[in-house]
Short mmCIF file of C-alpha atoms in Angstrom, two decimals:
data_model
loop_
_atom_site.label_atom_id
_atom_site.label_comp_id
_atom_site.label_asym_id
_atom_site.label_seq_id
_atom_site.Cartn_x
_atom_site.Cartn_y
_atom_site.Cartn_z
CA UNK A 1 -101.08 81.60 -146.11
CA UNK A 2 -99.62 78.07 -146.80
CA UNK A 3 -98.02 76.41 -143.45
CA UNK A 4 -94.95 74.08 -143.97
CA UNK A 5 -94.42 71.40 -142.61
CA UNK A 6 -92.41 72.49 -140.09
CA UNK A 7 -95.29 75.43 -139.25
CA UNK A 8 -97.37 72.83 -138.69
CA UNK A 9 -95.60 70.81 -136.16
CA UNK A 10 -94.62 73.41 -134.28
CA UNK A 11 -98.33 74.46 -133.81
CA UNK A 12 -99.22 70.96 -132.68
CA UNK A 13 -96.29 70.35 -130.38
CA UNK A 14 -95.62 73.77 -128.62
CA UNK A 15 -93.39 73.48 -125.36
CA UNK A 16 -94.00 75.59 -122.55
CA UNK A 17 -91.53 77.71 -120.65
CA UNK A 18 -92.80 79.24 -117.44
CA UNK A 19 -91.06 82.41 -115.90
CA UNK A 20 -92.27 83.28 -112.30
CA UNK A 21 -91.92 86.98 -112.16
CA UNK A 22 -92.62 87.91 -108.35
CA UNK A 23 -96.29 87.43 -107.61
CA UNK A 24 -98.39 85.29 -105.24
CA UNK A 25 -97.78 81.91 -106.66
CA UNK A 26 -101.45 81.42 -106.91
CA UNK A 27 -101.19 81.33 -111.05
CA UNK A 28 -98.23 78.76 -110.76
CA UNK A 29 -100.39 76.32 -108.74
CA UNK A 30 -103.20 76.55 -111.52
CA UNK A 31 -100.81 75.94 -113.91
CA UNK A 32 -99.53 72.93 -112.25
CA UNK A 33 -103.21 72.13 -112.21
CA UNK A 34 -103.13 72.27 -116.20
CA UNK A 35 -100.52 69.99 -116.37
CA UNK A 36 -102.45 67.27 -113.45
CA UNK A 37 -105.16 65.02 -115.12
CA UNK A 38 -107.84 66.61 -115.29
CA UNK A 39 -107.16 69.30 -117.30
CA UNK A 40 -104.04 67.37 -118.75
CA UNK A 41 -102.46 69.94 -121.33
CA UNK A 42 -99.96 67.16 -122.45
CA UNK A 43 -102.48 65.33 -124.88
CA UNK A 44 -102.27 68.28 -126.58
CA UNK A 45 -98.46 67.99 -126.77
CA UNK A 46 -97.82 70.77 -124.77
CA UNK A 47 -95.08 70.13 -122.28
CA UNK A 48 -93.60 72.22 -119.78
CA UNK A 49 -90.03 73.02 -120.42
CA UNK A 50 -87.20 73.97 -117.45
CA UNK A 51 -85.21 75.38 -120.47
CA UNK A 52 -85.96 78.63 -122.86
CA UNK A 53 -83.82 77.55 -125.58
CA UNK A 54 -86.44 74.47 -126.13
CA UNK A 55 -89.72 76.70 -125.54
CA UNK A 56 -92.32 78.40 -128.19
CA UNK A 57 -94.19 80.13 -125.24
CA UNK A 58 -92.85 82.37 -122.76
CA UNK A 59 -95.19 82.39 -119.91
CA UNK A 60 -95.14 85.21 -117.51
CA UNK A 61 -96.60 85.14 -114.23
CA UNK A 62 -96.39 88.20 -111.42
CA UNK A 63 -95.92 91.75 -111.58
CA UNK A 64 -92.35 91.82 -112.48
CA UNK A 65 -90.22 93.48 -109.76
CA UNK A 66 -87.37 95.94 -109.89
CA UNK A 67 -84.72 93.24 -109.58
CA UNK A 68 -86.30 90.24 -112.14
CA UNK A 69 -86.90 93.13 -114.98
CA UNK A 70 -83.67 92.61 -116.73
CA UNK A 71 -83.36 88.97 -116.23
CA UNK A 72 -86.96 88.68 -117.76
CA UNK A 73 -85.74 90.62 -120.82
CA UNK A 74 -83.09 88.21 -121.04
CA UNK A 75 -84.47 84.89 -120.62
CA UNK A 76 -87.02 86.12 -123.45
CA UNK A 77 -84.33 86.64 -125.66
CA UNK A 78 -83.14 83.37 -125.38
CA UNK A 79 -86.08 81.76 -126.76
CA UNK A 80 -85.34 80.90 -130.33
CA UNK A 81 -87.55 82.68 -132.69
CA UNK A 82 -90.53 82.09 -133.54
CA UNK A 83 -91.93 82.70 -130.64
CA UNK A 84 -94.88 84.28 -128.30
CA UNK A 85 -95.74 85.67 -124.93
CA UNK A 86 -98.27 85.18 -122.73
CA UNK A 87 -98.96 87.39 -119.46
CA UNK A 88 -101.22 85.35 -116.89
CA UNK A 89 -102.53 86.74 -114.13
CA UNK A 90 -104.00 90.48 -113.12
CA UNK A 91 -100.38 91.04 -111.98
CA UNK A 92 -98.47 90.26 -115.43
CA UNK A 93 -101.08 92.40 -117.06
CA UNK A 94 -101.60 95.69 -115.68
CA UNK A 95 -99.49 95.10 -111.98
CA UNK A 96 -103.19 94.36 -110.05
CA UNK A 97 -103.34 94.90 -106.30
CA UNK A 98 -99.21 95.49 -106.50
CA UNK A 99 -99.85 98.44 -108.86
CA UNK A 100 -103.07 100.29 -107.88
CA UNK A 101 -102.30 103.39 -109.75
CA UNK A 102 -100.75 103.69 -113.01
CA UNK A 103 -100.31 107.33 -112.21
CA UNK A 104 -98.01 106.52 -109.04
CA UNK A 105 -96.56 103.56 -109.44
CA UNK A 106 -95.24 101.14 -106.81
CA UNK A 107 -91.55 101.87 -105.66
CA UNK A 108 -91.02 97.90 -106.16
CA UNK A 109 -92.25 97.13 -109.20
CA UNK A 110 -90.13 96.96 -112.22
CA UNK A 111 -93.75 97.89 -114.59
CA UNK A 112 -96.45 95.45 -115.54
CA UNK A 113 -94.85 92.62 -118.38
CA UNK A 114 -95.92 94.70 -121.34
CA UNK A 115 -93.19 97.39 -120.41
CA UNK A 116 -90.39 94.91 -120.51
CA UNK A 117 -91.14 92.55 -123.35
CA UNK A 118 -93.92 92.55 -126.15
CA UNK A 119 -96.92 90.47 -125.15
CA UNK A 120 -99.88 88.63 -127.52
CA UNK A 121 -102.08 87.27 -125.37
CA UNK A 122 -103.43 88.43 -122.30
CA UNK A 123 -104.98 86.05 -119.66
CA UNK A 124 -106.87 88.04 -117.02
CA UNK A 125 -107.71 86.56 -113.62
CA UNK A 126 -107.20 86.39 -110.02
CA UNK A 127 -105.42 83.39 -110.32
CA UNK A 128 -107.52 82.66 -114.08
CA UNK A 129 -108.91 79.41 -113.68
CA UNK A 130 -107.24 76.13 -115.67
CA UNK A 131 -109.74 75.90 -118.48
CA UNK A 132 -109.03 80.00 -119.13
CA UNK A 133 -105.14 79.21 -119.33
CA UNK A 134 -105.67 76.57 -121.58
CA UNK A 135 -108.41 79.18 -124.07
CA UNK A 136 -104.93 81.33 -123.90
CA UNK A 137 -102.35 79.38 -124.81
CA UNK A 138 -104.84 78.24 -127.62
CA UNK A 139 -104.95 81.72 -128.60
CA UNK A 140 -101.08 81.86 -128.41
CA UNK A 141 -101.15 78.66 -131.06
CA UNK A 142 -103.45 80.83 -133.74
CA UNK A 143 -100.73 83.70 -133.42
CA UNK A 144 -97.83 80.82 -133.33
CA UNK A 145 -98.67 79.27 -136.82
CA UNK A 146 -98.90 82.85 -138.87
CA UNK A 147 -95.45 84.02 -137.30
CA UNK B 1 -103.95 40.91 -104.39
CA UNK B 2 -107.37 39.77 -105.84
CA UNK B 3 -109.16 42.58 -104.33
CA UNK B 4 -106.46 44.83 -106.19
CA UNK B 5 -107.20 43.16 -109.15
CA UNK B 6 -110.95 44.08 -108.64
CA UNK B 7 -110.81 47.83 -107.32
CA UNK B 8 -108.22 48.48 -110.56
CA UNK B 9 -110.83 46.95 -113.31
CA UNK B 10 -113.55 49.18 -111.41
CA UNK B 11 -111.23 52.30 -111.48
CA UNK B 12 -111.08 51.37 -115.35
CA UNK B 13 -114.49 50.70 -115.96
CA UNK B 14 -115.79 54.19 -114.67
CA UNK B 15 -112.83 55.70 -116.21
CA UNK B 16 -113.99 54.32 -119.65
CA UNK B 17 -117.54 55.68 -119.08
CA UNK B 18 -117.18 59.02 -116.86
CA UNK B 19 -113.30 59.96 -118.03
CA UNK B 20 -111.52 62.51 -115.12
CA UNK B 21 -109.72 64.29 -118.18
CA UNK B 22 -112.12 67.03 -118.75
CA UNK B 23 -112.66 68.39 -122.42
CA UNK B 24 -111.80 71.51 -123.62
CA UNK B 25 -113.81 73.16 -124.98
CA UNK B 26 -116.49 71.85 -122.88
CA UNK B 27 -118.08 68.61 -124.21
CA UNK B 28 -120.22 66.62 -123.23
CA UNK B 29 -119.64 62.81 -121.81
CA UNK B 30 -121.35 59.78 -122.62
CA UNK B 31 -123.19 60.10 -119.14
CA UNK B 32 -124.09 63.89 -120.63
CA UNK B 33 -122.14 65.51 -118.04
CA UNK B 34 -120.75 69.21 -118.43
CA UNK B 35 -117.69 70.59 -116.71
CA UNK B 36 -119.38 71.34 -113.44
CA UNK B 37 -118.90 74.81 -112.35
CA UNK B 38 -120.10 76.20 -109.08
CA UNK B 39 -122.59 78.99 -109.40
CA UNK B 40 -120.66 81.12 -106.89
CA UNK B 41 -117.91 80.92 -108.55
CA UNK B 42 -116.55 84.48 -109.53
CA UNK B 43 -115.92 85.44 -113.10
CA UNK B 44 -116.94 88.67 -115.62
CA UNK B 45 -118.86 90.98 -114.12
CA UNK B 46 -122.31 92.13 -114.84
CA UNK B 47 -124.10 95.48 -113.77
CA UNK B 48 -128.19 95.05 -113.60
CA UNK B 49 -129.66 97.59 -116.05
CA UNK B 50 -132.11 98.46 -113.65
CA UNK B 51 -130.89 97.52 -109.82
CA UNK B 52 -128.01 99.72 -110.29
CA UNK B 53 -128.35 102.89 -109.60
CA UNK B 54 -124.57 104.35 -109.72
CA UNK B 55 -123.70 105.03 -106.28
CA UNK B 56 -120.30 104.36 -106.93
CA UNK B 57 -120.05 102.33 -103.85
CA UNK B 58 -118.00 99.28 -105.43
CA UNK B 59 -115.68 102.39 -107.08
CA UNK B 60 -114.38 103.31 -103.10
CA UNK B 61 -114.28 99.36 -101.91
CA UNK B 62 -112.31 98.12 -104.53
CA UNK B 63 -108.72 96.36 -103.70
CA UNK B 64 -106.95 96.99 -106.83
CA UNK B 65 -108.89 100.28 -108.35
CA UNK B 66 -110.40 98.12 -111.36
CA UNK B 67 -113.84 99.70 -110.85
CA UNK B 68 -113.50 103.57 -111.69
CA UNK B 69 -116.27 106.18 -112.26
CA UNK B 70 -116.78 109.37 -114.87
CA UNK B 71 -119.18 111.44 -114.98
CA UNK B 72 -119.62 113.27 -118.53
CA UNK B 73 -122.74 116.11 -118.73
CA UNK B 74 -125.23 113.66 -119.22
CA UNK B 75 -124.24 110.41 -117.67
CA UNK B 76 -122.04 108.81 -114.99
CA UNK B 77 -120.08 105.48 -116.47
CA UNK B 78 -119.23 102.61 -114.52
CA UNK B 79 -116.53 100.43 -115.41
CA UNK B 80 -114.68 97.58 -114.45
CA UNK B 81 -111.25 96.47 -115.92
CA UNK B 82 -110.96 92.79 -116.02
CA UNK B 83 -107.24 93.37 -116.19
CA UNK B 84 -107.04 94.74 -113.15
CA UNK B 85 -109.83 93.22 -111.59
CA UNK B 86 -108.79 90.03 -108.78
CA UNK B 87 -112.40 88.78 -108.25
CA UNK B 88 -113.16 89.10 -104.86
CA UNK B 89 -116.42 89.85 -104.82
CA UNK B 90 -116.14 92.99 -102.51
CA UNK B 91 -118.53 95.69 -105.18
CA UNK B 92 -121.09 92.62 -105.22
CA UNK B 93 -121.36 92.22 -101.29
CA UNK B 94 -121.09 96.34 -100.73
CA UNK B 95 -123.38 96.76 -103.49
CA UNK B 96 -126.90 98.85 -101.60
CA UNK B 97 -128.99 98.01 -104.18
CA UNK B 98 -127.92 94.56 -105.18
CA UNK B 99 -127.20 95.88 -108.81
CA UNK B 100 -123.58 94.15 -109.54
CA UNK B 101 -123.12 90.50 -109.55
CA UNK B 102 -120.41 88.09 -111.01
CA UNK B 103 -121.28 85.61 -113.30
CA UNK B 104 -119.61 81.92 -113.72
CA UNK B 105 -117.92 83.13 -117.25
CA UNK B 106 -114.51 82.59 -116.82
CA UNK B 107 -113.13 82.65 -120.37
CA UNK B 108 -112.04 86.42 -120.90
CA UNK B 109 -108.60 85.44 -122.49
CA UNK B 110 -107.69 87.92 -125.62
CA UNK B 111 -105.33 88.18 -127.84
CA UNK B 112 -103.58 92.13 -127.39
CA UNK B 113 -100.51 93.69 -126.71
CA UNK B 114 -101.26 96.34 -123.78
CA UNK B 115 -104.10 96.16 -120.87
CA UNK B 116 -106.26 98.25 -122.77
CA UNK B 117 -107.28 94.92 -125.03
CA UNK B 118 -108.09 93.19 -122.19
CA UNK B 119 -111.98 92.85 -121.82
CA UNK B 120 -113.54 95.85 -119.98
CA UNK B 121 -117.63 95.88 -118.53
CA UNK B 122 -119.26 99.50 -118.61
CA UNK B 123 -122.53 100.45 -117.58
CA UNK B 124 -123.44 104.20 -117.58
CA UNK B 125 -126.70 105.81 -115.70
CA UNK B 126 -128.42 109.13 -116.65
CA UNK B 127 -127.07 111.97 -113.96
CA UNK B 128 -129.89 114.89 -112.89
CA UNK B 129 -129.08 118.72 -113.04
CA UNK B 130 -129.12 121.61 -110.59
CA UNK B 131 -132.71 123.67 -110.57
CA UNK B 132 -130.65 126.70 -109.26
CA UNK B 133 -126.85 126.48 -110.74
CA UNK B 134 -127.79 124.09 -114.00
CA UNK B 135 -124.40 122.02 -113.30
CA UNK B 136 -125.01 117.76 -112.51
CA UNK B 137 -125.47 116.58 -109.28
CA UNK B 138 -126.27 113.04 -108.90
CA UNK B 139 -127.72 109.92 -110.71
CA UNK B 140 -131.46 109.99 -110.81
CA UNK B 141 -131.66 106.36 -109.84
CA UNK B 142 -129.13 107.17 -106.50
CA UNK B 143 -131.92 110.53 -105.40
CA UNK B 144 -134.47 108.22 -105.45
CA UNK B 145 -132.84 105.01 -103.79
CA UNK B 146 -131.91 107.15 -100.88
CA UNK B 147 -135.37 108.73 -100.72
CA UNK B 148 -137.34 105.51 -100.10
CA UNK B 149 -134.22 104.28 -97.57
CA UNK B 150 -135.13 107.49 -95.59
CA UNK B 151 -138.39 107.34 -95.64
CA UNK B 152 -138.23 103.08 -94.01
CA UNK B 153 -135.23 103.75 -91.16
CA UNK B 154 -136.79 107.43 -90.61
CA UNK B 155 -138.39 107.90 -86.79
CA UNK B 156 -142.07 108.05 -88.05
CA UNK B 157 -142.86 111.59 -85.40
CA UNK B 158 -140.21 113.66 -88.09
CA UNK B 159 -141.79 111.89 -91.46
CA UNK B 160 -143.56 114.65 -92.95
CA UNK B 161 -141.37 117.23 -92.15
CA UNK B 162 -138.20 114.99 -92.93
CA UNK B 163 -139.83 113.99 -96.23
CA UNK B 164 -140.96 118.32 -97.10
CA UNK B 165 -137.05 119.33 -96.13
CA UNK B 166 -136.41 116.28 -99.06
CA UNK B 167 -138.23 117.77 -101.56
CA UNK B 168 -136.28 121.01 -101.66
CA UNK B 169 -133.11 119.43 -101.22
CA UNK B 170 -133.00 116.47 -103.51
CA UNK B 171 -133.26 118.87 -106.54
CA UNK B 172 -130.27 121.22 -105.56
CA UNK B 173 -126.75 120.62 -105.87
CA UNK B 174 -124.45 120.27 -102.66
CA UNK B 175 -123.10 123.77 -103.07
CA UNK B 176 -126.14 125.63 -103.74
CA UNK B 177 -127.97 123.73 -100.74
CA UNK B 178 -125.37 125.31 -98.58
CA UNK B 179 -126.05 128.85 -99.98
CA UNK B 180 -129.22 128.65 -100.02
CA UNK B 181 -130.53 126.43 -96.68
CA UNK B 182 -131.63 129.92 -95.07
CA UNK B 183 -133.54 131.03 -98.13
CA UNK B 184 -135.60 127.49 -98.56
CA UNK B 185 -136.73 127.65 -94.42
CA UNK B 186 -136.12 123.90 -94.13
CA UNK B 187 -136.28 122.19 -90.50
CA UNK B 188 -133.26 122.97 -88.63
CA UNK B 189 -132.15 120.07 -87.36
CA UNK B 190 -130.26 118.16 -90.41
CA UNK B 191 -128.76 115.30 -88.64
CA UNK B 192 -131.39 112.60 -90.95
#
């Protein structure tokens, strides 16, 4: 498949928006480390965006509680299309230590991410470490450019 | 203000050579440095083909229920959902026979749409049969593991007959043992 132009600068300049779905905060503070110097995911020109309406990535971190399950829905919607998902954590992915069980599932918890909204890349981890982010949202670029 | 001067050109100079901005994928630097990972840190998991006997001991200690066991007629599989999994390193310090470890590799990102793409680590052991009833008891690996444990932390006076009550036992399942422990005139005394 031939990219555009505009394909192709939308793979190179992808902009970030985080949504913090319950959880630990542990995979928020090694995403803030992606964004310090050393791992520094702007020279890739990947910025982190307050706003979905700029964003290419949604990135979802936490097990997704009861009362943040609709709102996630929602904000996803607002990003404009085209656009991907990314769960981080053990928690976005299958609920981890907040859903033991799939079988009985926790009174709190609103269903792992991939109930709510439809995911592409998965980034396991207890938090996942910088450098395993990053090999995710690099993932999330190769699915980005064919959408 | 001179001394600034000189700490900032230093700062710049071992910048230039040893940069803090790591690569990605791992590259090396001019000084031929790698990303420096510690070796204990915790990352895919990796069962030894022949430490591990399949206890199932990691199965009961795990936090979030990643590890789960199933036994089919032949084998008992072991295996660890990196979806679930939050790297704590409990299965590797419960572990009897020092079979599990976790290895540095951290990159286990996939592309996928439900947990089931995520990355999963099996390892399955051969299971032994019944003499009496025919139906599986326990791994082969797991009888003979606990045999030799006996047979160091056993009182030495009670060896022989400790080790002649094994014999019998070892080979039967745990229902027919119960049936049968007047018919195969083992030692009374089963507290070992």
């Amino acid at each position: 498949m031939r990219l555009g132009l505009k394909e192709k600068a939308r793979a190179y300049s992808p902009w970030i928006f985080h949504a913090h779905a319950g959880g630990c905060n542990n995979c928020d503070i090694e995403l803030a480390a992606c964004f310090a110097p050393r791992f520094d995911l702007e020279r890739m020109g990947i910025q982190l965006r307050n706003n979905p309406r700029h964003a290419d990535i949604f990135l979802v971190t936490g097990p997704a509680p009861k009362q943040i399950a609709p709102i996630l829905r929602r904000v996803y919607d607002q990003l404009p299309n085209p656009k991907v998902a990314i769960a981080c954590g053990s928690c976005a992915i299958t609920g981890g230590v907040y859903n033991r069980d799939d079988k009985k599932p926790n009174y709190a918890i609103g269903g792992p991410v991939e109930k709510l909204i439809p995911i592409d890349v998965l980034v396991p981890g207890c938090p996942p470490r910088p450098e395993s982010i990053i090999q995710g949202i690099m993932l999330a670029l190769e699915k980005l450019r064919h959408r | 203000m001179k001394y600034g001067v000189v700490k900032l050109t230093k700062e710049l100079l071992r910048n230039a050579i040893h940069p803090v901005t790591v690569n990605y994928p791992a590259k090396k630097d001019l000084l031929g440095a790698l990303t420096e990972i510690a070796d204990e840190s915790r990352g895919k998991h990796r069962f030894d083909e022949i430490k591990c006997v399949g206890c199932g001991a990691c199965t009961i200690v795990c936090s979030s229920s990643a590890i789960t066991e199933s036994d089919s007629d032949l084998e008992r599989t072991l295996s660890v959902e990196i979806g679930r999994c939050i790297f704590c390193g409990r299965c590797r310090d419960i572990c009897p026979e020092k079979g599990l470890e976790l290895t540095p590799e951290f990159e286990m990102s996939k592309k996928g749409q439900s947990a089931n793409d995520c990355i999963k680590v099996e390892h399955s052991v051969p299971l032994g049969t019944c003499d009496k009833c025919g139906r599986t008891t326990f791994p082969i690996g797991q009888i003979e593991a606990v045999r030799k444990r006996v047979n160091e932390k056993i009182d030495p006076a009670n060896l022989v007959i400790v080790n002649k009550d094994m014999e019998i036992f070892m080979r039967y399942c745990p229902d027919c043992r119960r049936s049968g422990s007047y018919a195969f005139k083992t030692h009374p005394r089963k507290s070992y």
